[in-house]
Amino acid sequence: MTELAVDTANRSAVPWFKNKKLDQYICFWSVPVFYTLFGLVFVPLSYMMPPRSPAAGIAEVVSFMQSPTLLIASAILILVLGLSAVANACYAVQIRRMSVSPVFLYAFLAGSMVGAIVGCLFPMFCFGLGAFRPGYDPEILAMLYDFGYLSFIGSLGCFCLNWGVLSLAIVLDKNAILPKWLGYYTAWQFATELFAATVWIAKDGPFAWDGLMAFWFNIVIYVPWQIIVYVCVFMAIKNQSETELYSSELESAAPNEKLAYS
């Protein structure tokens, strides 16, 4: 408690630009910027979300795939997609503080990379390609349409790995970095993403990619979870002692140990 009191006093006395957690806070606040731009790309610019019907006619598909705003959406996504790595790094830093094996951290990072590529980059390439080459045959545009939506919604299972790892790490952690209930909530959230497997089979009804179970049920669980988990991550950063920071470890290390860090 004495250490915490000293740490709190030191934080209040230090100007914000000299705060040793400034780098973490910068990374953290880049996350809402990313998700705002992400929503802009996939909703008003591409009109990809809410998802269009997998049973849409060729004329409707061609009209959608040749929208000029798809190119603008693609350009914005390519510029900001790297921020998704920063967002996942905010999770990873907190996993590193937990009393669990490093394999949790590595598995989380690997799962995050796979999910971002397959579930975000591929779909925008498919939809942007249709607008970039308006001379494509309608059948090719229909194939890109299917590929884009199946990749975006049908790959949600990729995220089961990293959210499952995060959930298990929180539950097993003895350092109380994040609240236990968040671990169980996270488990419930990623379990709903398993319904994404059904979009490869159903073309209509609740299990299609625009259906009640495969999409809307998952969204209702995911959106509040995403907000809550970042509030918890922010509180974890705020409560983190400066003695736990990497920079503090580096400053206190002997010269030969500093060489090992680098």
Coordinates of N, CA and C in Angstrom, one line a residue, residues 14 18 28 32 73 83 105 127 137 141 149 151 161 204 209 213 256:
V14 N 3.9 14.7 -11.6 CA 4.6 14.7 -12.9 C 3.7 15.2 -14.0
K18 N 5.5 14.0 -19.3 CA 6.6 13.2 -18.8 C 6.1 11.9 -18.1
F28 N -3.6 3.5 -26.6 CA -4.9 3.2 -26.1 C -5.9 4.1 -26.9
P32 N -10.1 4.0 -30.3 CA -11.4 4.6 -30.7 C -11.3 5.3 -32.1
A73 N -13.5 4.0 -49.6 CA -13.5 3.1 -48.4 C -12.2 2.3 -48.3
L83 N -3.5 0.3 -37.4 CA -3.9 0.6 -36.0 C -4.6 -0.6 -35.3
L105 N 0.3 -15.0 -24.5 CA 0.6 -13.8 -25.2 C 0.9 -14.0 -26.7
F127 N -14.2 -6.1 -52.4 CA -15.2 -5.1 -52.8 C -14.6 -4.0 -53.5
D137 N -17.0 -9.0 -65.7 CA -18.3 -9.6 -66.0 C -19.1 -9.7 -64.7
L141 N -18.0 -10.4 -60.7 CA -18.4 -9.5 -59.5 C -19.2 -10.3 -58.5
Y149 N -18.0 -11.2 -48.5 CA -18.8 -11.5 -47.4 C -18.5 -12.7 -46.6
S151 N -15.6 -14.0 -46.4 CA -14.3 -13.8 -45.7 C -14.6 -12.9 -44.4
L161 N -9.7 -17.9 -31.4 CA -8.4 -18.2 -30.8 C -8.0 -17.1 -29.8
D204 N -30.0 -18.4 -46.7 CA -31.1 -17.5 -46.2 C -31.5 -18.0 -44.9
W209 N -25.4 -15.2 -43.8 CA -24.4 -14.2 -43.3 C -25.1 -12.9 -42.9
M213 N -29.0 -15.2 -36.3 CA -28.0 -15.9 -35.4 C -26.6 -15.7 -35.9
N256 N 25.1 -4.6 -18.8 CA 25.0 -5.8 -19.6 C 23.6 -6.4 -19.8

